[in-house]
PDB file of C-alpha atoms in Angstrom:
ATOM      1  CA  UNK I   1       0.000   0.000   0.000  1.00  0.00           C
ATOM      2  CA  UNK I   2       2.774   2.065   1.374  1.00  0.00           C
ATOM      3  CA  UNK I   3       4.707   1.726  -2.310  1.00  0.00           C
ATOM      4  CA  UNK I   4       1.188   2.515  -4.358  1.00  0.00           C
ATOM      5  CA  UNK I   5       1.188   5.863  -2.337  1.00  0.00           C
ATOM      6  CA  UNK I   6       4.777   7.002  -2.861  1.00  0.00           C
ATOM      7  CA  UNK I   7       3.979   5.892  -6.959  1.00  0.00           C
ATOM      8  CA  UNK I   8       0.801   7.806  -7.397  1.00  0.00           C
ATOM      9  CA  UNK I   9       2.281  10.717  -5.873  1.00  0.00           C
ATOM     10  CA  UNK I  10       5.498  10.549  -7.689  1.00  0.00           C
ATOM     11  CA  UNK I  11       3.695   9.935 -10.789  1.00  0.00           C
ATOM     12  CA  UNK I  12       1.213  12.841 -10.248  1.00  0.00           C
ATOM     13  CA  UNK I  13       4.315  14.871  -9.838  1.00  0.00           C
ATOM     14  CA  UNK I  14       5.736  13.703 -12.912  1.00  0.00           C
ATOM     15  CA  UNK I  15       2.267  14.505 -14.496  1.00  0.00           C
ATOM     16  CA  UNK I  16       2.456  17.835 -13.376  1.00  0.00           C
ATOM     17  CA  UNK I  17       6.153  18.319 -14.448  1.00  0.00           C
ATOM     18  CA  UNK I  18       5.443  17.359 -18.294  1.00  0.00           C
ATOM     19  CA  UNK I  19       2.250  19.398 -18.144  1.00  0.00           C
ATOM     20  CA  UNK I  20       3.941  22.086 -17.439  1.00  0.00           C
ATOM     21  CA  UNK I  21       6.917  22.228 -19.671  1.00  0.00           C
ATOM     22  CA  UNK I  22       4.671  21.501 -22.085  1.00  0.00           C
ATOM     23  CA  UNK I  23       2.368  24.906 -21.490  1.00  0.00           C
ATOM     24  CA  UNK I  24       5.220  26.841 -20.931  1.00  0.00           C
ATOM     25  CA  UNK I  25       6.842  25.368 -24.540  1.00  0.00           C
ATOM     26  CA  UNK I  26       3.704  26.287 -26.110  1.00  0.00           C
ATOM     27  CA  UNK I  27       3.461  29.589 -24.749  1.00  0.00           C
ATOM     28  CA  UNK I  28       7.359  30.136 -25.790  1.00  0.00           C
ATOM     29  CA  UNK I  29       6.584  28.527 -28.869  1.00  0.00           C
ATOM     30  CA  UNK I  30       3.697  31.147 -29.905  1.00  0.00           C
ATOM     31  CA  UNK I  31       5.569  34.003 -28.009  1.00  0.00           C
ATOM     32  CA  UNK I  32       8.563  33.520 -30.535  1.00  0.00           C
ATOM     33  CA  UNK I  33       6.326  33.868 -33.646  1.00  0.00           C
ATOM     34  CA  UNK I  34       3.952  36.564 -32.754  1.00  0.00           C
ATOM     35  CA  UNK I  35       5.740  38.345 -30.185  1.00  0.00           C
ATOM     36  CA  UNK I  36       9.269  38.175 -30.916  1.00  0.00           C
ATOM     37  CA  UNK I  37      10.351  41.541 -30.389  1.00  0.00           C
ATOM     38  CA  UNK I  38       8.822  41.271 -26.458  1.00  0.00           C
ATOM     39  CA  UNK I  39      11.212  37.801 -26.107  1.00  0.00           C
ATOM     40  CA  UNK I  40      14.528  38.388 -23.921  1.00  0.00           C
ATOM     41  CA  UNK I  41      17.174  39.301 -26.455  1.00  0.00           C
ATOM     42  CA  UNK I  42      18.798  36.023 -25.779  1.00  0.00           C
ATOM     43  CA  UNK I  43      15.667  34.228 -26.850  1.00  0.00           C
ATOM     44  CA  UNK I  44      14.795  35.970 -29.742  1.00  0.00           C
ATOM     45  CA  UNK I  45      15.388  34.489 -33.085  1.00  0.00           C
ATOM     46  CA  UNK I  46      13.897  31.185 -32.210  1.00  0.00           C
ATOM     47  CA  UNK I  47      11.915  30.569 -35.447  1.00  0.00           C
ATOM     48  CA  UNK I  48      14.571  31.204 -37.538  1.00  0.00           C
ATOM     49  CA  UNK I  49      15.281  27.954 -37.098  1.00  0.00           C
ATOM     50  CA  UNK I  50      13.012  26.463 -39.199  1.00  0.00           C
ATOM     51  CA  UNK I  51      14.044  28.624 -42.202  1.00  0.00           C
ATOM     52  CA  UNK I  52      17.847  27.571 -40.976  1.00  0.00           C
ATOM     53  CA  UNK I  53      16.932  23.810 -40.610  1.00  0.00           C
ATOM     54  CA  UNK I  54      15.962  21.681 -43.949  1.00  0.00           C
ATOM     55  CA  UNK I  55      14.064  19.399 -44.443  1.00  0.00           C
ATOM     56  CA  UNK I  56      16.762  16.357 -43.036  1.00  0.00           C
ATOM     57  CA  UNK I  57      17.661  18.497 -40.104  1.00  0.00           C
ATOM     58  CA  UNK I  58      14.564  19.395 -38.832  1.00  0.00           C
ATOM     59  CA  UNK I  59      13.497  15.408 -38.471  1.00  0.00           C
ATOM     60  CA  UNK I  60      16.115  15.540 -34.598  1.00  0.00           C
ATOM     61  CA  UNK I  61      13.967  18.653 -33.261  1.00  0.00           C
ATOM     62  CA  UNK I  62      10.588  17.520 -34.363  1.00  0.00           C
ATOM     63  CA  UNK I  63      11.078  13.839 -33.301  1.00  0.00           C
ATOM     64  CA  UNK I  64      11.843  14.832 -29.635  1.00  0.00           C
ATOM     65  CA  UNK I  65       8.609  17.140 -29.423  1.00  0.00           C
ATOM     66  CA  UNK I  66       6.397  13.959 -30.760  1.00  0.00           C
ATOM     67  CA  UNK I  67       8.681  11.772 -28.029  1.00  0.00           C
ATOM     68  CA  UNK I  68       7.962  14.536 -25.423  1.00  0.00           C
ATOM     69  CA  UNK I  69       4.301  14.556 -26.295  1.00  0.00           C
ATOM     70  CA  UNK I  70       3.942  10.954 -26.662  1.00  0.00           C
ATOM     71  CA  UNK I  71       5.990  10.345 -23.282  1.00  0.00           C
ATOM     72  CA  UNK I  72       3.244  12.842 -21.463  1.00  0.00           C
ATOM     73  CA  UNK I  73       0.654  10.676 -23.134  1.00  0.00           C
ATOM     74  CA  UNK I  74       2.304   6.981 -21.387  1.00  0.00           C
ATOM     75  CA  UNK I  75       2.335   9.058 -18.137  1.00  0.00           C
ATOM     76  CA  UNK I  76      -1.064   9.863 -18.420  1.00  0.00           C
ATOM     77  CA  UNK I  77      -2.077   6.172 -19.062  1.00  0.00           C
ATOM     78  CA  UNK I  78       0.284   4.714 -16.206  1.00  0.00           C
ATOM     79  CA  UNK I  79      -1.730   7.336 -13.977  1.00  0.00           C
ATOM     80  CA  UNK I  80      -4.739   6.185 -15.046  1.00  0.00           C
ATOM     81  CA  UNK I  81      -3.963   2.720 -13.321  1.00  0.00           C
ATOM     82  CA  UNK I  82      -2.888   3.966 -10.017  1.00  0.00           C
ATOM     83  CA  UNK I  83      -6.706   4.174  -9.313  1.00  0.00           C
ATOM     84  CA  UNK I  84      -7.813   0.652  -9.566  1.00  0.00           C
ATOM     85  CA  UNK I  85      -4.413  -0.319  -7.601  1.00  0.00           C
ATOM     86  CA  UNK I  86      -5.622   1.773  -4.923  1.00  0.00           C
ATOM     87  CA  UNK I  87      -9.103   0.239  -4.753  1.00  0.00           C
ATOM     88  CA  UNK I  88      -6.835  -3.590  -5.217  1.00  0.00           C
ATOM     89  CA  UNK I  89      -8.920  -3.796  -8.090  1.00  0.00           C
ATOM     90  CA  UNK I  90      -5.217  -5.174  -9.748  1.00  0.00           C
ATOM     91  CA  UNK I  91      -6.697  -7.376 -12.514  1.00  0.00           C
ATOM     92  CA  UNK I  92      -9.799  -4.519 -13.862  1.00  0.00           C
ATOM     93  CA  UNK I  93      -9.857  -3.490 -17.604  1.00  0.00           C
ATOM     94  CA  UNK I  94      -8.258  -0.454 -16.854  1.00  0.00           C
ATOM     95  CA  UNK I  95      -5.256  -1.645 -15.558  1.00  0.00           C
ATOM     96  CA  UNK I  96      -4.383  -4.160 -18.746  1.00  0.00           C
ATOM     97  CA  UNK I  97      -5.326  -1.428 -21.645  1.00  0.00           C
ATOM     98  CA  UNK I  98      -3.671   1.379 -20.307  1.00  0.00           C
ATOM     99  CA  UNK I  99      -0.465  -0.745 -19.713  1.00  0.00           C
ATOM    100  CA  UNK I 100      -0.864  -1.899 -23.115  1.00  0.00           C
ATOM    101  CA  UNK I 101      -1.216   1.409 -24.546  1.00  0.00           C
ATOM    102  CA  UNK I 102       1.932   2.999 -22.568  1.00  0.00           C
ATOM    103  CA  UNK I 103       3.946  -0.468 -23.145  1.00  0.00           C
ATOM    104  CA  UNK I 104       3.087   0.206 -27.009  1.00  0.00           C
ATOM    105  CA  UNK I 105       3.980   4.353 -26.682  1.00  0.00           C
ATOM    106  CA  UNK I 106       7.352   3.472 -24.845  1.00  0.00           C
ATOM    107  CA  UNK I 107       8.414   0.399 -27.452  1.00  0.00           C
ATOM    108  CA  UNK I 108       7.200   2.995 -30.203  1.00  0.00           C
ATOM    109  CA  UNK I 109       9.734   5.749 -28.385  1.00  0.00           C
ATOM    110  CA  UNK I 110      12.491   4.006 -27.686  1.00  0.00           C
ATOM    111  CA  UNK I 111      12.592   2.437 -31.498  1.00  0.00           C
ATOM    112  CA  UNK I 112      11.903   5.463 -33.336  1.00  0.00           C
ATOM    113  CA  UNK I 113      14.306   7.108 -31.368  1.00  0.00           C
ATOM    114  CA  UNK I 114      16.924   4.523 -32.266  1.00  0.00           C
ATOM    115  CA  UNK I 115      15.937   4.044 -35.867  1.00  0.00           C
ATOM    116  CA  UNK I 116      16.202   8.031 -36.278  1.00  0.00           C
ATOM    117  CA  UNK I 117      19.530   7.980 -34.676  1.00  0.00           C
ATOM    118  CA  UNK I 118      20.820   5.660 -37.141  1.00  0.00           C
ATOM    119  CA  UNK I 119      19.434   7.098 -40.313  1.00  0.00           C
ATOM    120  CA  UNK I 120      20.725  10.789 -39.425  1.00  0.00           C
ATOM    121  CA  UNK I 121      24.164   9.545 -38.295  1.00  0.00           C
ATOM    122  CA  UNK I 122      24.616   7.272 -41.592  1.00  0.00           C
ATOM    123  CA  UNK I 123      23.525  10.238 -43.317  1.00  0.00           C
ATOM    124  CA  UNK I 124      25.930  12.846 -42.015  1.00  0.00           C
ATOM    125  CA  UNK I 125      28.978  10.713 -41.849  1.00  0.00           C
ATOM    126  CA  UNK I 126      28.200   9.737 -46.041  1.00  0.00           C
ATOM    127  CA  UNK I 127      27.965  13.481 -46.327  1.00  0.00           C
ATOM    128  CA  UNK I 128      30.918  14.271 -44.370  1.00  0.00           C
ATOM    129  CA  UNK I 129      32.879  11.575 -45.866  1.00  0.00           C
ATOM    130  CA  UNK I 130      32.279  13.124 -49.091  1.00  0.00           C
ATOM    131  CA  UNK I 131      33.297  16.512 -48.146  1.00  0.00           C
ATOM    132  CA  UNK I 132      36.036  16.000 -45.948  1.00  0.00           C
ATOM    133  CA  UNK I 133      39.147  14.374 -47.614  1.00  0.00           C
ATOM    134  CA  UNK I 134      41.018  11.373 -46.331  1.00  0.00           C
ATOM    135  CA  UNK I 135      37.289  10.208 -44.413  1.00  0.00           C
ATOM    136  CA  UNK I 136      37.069   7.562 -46.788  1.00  0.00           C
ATOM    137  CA  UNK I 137      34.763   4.577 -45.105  1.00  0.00           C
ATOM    138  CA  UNK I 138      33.542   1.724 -46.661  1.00  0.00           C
ATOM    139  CA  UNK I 139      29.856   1.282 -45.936  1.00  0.00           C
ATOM    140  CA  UNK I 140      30.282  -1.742 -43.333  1.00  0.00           C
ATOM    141  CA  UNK I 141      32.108   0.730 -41.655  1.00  0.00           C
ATOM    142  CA  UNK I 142      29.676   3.438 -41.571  1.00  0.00           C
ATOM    143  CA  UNK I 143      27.413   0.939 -40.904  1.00  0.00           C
ATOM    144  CA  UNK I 144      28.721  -0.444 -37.957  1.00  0.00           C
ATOM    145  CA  UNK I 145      29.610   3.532 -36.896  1.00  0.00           C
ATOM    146  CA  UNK I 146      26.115   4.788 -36.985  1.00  0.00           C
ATOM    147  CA  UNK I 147      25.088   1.982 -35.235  1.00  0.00           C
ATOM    148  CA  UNK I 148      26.836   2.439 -32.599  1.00  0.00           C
ATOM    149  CA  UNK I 149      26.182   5.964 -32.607  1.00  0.00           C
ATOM    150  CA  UNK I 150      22.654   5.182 -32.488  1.00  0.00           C
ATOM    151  CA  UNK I 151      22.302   2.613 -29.556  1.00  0.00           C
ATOM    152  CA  UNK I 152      21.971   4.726 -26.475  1.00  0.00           C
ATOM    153  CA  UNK I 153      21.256   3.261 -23.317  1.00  0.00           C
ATOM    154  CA  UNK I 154      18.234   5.151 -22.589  1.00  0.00           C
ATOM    155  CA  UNK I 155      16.114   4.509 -25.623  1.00  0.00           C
ATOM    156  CA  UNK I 156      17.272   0.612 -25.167  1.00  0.00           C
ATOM    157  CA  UNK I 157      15.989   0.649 -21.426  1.00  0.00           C
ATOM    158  CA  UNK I 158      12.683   2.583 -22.754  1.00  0.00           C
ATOM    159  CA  UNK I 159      12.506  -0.476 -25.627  1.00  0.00           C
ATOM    160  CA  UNK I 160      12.788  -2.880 -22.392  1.00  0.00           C
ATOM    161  CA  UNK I 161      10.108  -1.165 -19.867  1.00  0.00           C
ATOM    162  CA  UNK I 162       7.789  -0.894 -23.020  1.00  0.00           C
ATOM    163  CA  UNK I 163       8.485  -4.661 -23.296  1.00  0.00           C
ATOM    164  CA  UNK I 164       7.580  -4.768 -19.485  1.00  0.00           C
ATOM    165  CA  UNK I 165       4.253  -2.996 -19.979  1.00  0.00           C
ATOM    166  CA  UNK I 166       3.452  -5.474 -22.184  1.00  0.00           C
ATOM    167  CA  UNK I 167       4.439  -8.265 -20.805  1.00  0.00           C
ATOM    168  CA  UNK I 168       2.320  -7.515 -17.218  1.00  0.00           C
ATOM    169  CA  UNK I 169      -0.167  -6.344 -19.503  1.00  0.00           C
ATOM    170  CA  UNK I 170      -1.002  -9.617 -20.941  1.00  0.00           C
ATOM    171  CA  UNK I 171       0.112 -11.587 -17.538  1.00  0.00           C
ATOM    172  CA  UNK I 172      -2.813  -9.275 -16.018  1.00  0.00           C
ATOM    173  CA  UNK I 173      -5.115 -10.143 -18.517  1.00  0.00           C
ATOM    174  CA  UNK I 174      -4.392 -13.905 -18.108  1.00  0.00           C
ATOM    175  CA  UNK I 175      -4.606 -13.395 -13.838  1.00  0.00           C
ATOM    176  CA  UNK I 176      -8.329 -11.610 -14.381  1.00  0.00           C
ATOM    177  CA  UNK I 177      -9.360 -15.092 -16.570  1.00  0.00           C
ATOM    178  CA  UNK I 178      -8.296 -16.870 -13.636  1.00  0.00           C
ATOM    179  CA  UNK I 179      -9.885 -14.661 -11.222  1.00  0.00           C
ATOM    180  CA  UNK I 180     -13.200 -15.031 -12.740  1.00  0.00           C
ATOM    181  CA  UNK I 181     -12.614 -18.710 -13.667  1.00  0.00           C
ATOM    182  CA  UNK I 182     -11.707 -18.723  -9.608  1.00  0.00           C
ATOM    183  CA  UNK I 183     -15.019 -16.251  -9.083  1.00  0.00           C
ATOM    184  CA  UNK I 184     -17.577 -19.066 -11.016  1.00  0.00           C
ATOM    185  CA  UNK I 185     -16.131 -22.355  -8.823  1.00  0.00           C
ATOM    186  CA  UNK I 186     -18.512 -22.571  -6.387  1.00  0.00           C
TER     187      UNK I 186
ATOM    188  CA  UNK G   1     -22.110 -25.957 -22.173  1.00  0.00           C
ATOM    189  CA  UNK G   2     -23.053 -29.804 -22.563  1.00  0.00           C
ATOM    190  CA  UNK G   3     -23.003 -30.442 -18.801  1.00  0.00           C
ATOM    191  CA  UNK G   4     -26.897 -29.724 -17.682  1.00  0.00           C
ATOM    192  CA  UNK G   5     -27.309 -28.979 -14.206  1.00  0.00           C
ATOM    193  CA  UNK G   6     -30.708 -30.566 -13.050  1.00  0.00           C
ATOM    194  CA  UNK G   7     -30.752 -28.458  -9.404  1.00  0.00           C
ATOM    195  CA  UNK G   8     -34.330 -26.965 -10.101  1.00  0.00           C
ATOM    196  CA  UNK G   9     -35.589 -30.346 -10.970  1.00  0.00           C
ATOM    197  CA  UNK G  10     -33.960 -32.211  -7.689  1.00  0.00           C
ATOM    198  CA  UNK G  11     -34.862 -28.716  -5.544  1.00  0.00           C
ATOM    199  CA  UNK G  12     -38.652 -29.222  -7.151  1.00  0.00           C
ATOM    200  CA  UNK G  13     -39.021 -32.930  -6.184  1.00  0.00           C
ATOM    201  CA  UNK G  14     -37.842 -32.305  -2.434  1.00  0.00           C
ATOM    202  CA  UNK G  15     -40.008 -29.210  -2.216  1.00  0.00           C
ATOM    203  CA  UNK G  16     -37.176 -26.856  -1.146  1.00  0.00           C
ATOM    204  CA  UNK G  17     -36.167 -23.646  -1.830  1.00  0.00           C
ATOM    205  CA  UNK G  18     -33.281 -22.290  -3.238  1.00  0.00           C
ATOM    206  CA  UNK G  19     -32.896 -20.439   0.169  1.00  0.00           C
ATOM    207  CA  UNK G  20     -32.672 -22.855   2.407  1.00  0.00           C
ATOM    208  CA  UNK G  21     -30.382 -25.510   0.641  1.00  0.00           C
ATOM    209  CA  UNK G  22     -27.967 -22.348   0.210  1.00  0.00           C
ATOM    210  CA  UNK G  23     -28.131 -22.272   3.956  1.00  0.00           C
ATOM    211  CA  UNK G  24     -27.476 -26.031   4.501  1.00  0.00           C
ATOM    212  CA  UNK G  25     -24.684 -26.231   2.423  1.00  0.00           C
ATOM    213  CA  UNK G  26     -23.315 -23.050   3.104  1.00  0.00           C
ATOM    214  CA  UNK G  27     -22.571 -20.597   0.250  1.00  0.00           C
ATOM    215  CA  UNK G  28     -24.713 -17.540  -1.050  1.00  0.00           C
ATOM    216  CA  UNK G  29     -27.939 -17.605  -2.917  1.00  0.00           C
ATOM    217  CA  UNK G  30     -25.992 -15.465  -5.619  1.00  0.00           C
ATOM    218  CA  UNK G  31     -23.536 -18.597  -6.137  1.00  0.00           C
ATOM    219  CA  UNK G  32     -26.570 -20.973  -5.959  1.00  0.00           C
ATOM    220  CA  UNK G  33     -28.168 -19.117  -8.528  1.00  0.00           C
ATOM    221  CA  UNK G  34     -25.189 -18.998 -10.903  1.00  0.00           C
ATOM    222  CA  UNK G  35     -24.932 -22.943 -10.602  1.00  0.00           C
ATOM    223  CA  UNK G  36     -28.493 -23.202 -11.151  1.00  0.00           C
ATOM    224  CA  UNK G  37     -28.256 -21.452 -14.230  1.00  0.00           C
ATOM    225  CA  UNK G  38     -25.612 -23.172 -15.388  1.00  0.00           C
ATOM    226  CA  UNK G  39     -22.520 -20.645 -14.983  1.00  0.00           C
ATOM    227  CA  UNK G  40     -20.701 -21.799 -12.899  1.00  0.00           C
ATOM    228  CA  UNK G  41     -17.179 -22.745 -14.075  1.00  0.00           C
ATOM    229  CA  UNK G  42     -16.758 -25.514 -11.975  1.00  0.00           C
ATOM    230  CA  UNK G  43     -17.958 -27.170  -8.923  1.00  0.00           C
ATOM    231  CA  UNK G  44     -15.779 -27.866  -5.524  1.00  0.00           C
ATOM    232  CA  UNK G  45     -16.352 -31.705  -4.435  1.00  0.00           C
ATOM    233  CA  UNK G  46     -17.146 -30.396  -0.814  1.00  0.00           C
ATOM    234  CA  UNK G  47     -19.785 -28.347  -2.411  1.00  0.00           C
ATOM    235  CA  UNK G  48     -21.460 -31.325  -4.197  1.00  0.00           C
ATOM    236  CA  UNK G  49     -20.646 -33.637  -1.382  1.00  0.00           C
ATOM    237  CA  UNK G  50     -22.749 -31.060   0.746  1.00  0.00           C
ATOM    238  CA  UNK G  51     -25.720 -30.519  -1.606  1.00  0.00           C
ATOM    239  CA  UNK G  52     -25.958 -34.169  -2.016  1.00  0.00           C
ATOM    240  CA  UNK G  53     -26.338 -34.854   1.273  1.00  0.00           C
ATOM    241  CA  UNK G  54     -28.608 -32.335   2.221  1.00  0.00           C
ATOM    242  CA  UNK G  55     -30.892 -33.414  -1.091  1.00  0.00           C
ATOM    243  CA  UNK G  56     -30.181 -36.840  -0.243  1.00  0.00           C
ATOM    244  CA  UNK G  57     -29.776 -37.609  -3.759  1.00  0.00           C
ATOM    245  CA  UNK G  58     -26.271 -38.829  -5.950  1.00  0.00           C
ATOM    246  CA  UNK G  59     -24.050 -36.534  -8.065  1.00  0.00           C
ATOM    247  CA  UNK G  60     -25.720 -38.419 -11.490  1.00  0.00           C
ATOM    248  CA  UNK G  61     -28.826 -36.490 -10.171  1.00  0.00           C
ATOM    249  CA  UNK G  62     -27.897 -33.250  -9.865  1.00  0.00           C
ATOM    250  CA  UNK G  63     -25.186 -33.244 -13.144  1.00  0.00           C
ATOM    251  CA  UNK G  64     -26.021 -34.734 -16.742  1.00  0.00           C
ATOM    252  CA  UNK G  65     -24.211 -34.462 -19.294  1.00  0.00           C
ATOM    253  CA  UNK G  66     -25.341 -33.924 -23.037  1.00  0.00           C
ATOM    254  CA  UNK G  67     -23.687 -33.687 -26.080  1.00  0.00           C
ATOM    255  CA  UNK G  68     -23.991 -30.398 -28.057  1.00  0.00           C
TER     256      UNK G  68
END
């Protein structure tokens, strides 16, 4: 009981967080298109950056805003089953979609993320081994560099809690046919 | 389900109530009712040991089985 407490209020927390950065983004967001001149000088200039950025660079920006927002979106389903743990209603409806859905968001995350990674790092090192002499590399080799480049810990560890979800997600699913199996012995 | 359960019939012939042989054997009307109707999942031995006994009748009575 003691641990469901300390994870619905750290998860409410976390709620709160994202919600936040993600009104005051917004805000900053609109400020720096319609009220630029207002902005701090340091933060003025902000959407230049999409006339800077083309079309291959803009893909790192605009994949961690759908990450952020899809993140806020797995919190928002794992805090929709802190209810029914509260009530010990562990094996309700609730409980398996929403882990489903936030296992799913998390796997998507975590392999976009990775998948991204690779493409934009194989791209810039065959343009940079085009421009810059002497950076010659066989494609194995860029191959084997991007990948590396790409594999992060965090996005693996995201692909492996997403796995998690979805793993306790269908264990739960099994337990409530067992309940009710369990509920109809008389 | 192709197993019948013939409770209303042996309830009928000893002139009880579903009430009362819930009280005898000791679970709730509700789970009487859902063995009656023929939800039930599955049946404890204890549970049909008591129901026979207090219907005085064998399992073959209160269970047939029928194909589909």
């Amino acid at each position: 009981m003691k641990t469901i407490k300390i994870l619905k209020v750290l998860i409410n927390i976390l709620y709160a967080v994202l919600i936040a950065v993600l009104v005051l983004g917004l805000a900053f967001f609109i400020a720096s298109f319609f009220l630029n001149e207002y902005l701090p000088f340091s933060l003025r200039g902000f959407n230049r950056m999409f006339s800077v950025f083309n079309g291959a660079l803009i893909i790192g920006p605009l994949l961690k805003i759908v990450n952020f927002i899809l993140f806020l979106l797995s919190v928002f389903y794992l805090r929709k089953c802190i209810k029914p743990f509260i009530e010990s209603d562990y094996y309700s409806e609730t409980v398996i979609k929403n882990l489903k859905r936030a296992g799913n968001i998390f796997v998507f995350i975590g392999g976009a993320t990775i998948l991204i990674q690779f493409i934009m790092s194989f791209i810039l090192l065959s343009v940079a081994s085009n421009i810059v002499e002497g950076l010659s590399m066989n494609s194995f080799l860029m191959f084997l560099s991007s990948s590396v480049q790409s594999l992060d810990v965090e996005n693996i560890f995201l692909v492996v809690i997403g796995l998690f979800f979805l793993l306790f997600s269908k264990a739960t699913a099994n337990a409530k046919d067992l309940k009710r199996e369990n509920d109809l012995t008389i | 389900m192709s197993i019948i359960v013939n409770l209303d019939v042996m309830l009928a012939k000893r002139k009880m109530k579903s009430k009362d042989l819930a009280e005898i054997v000791g679970i709730t009307t509700a789970n009487l009712s859902i063995l009656k109707s023929g939800k039930a999942k599955a049946i404890r031995f204890s549970t049909l040991e008591a129901i026979c006994k207090a219907l005085d009748c064998q399992p073959r009575d209160i269970l047939e089985y029928a194909e589909d």
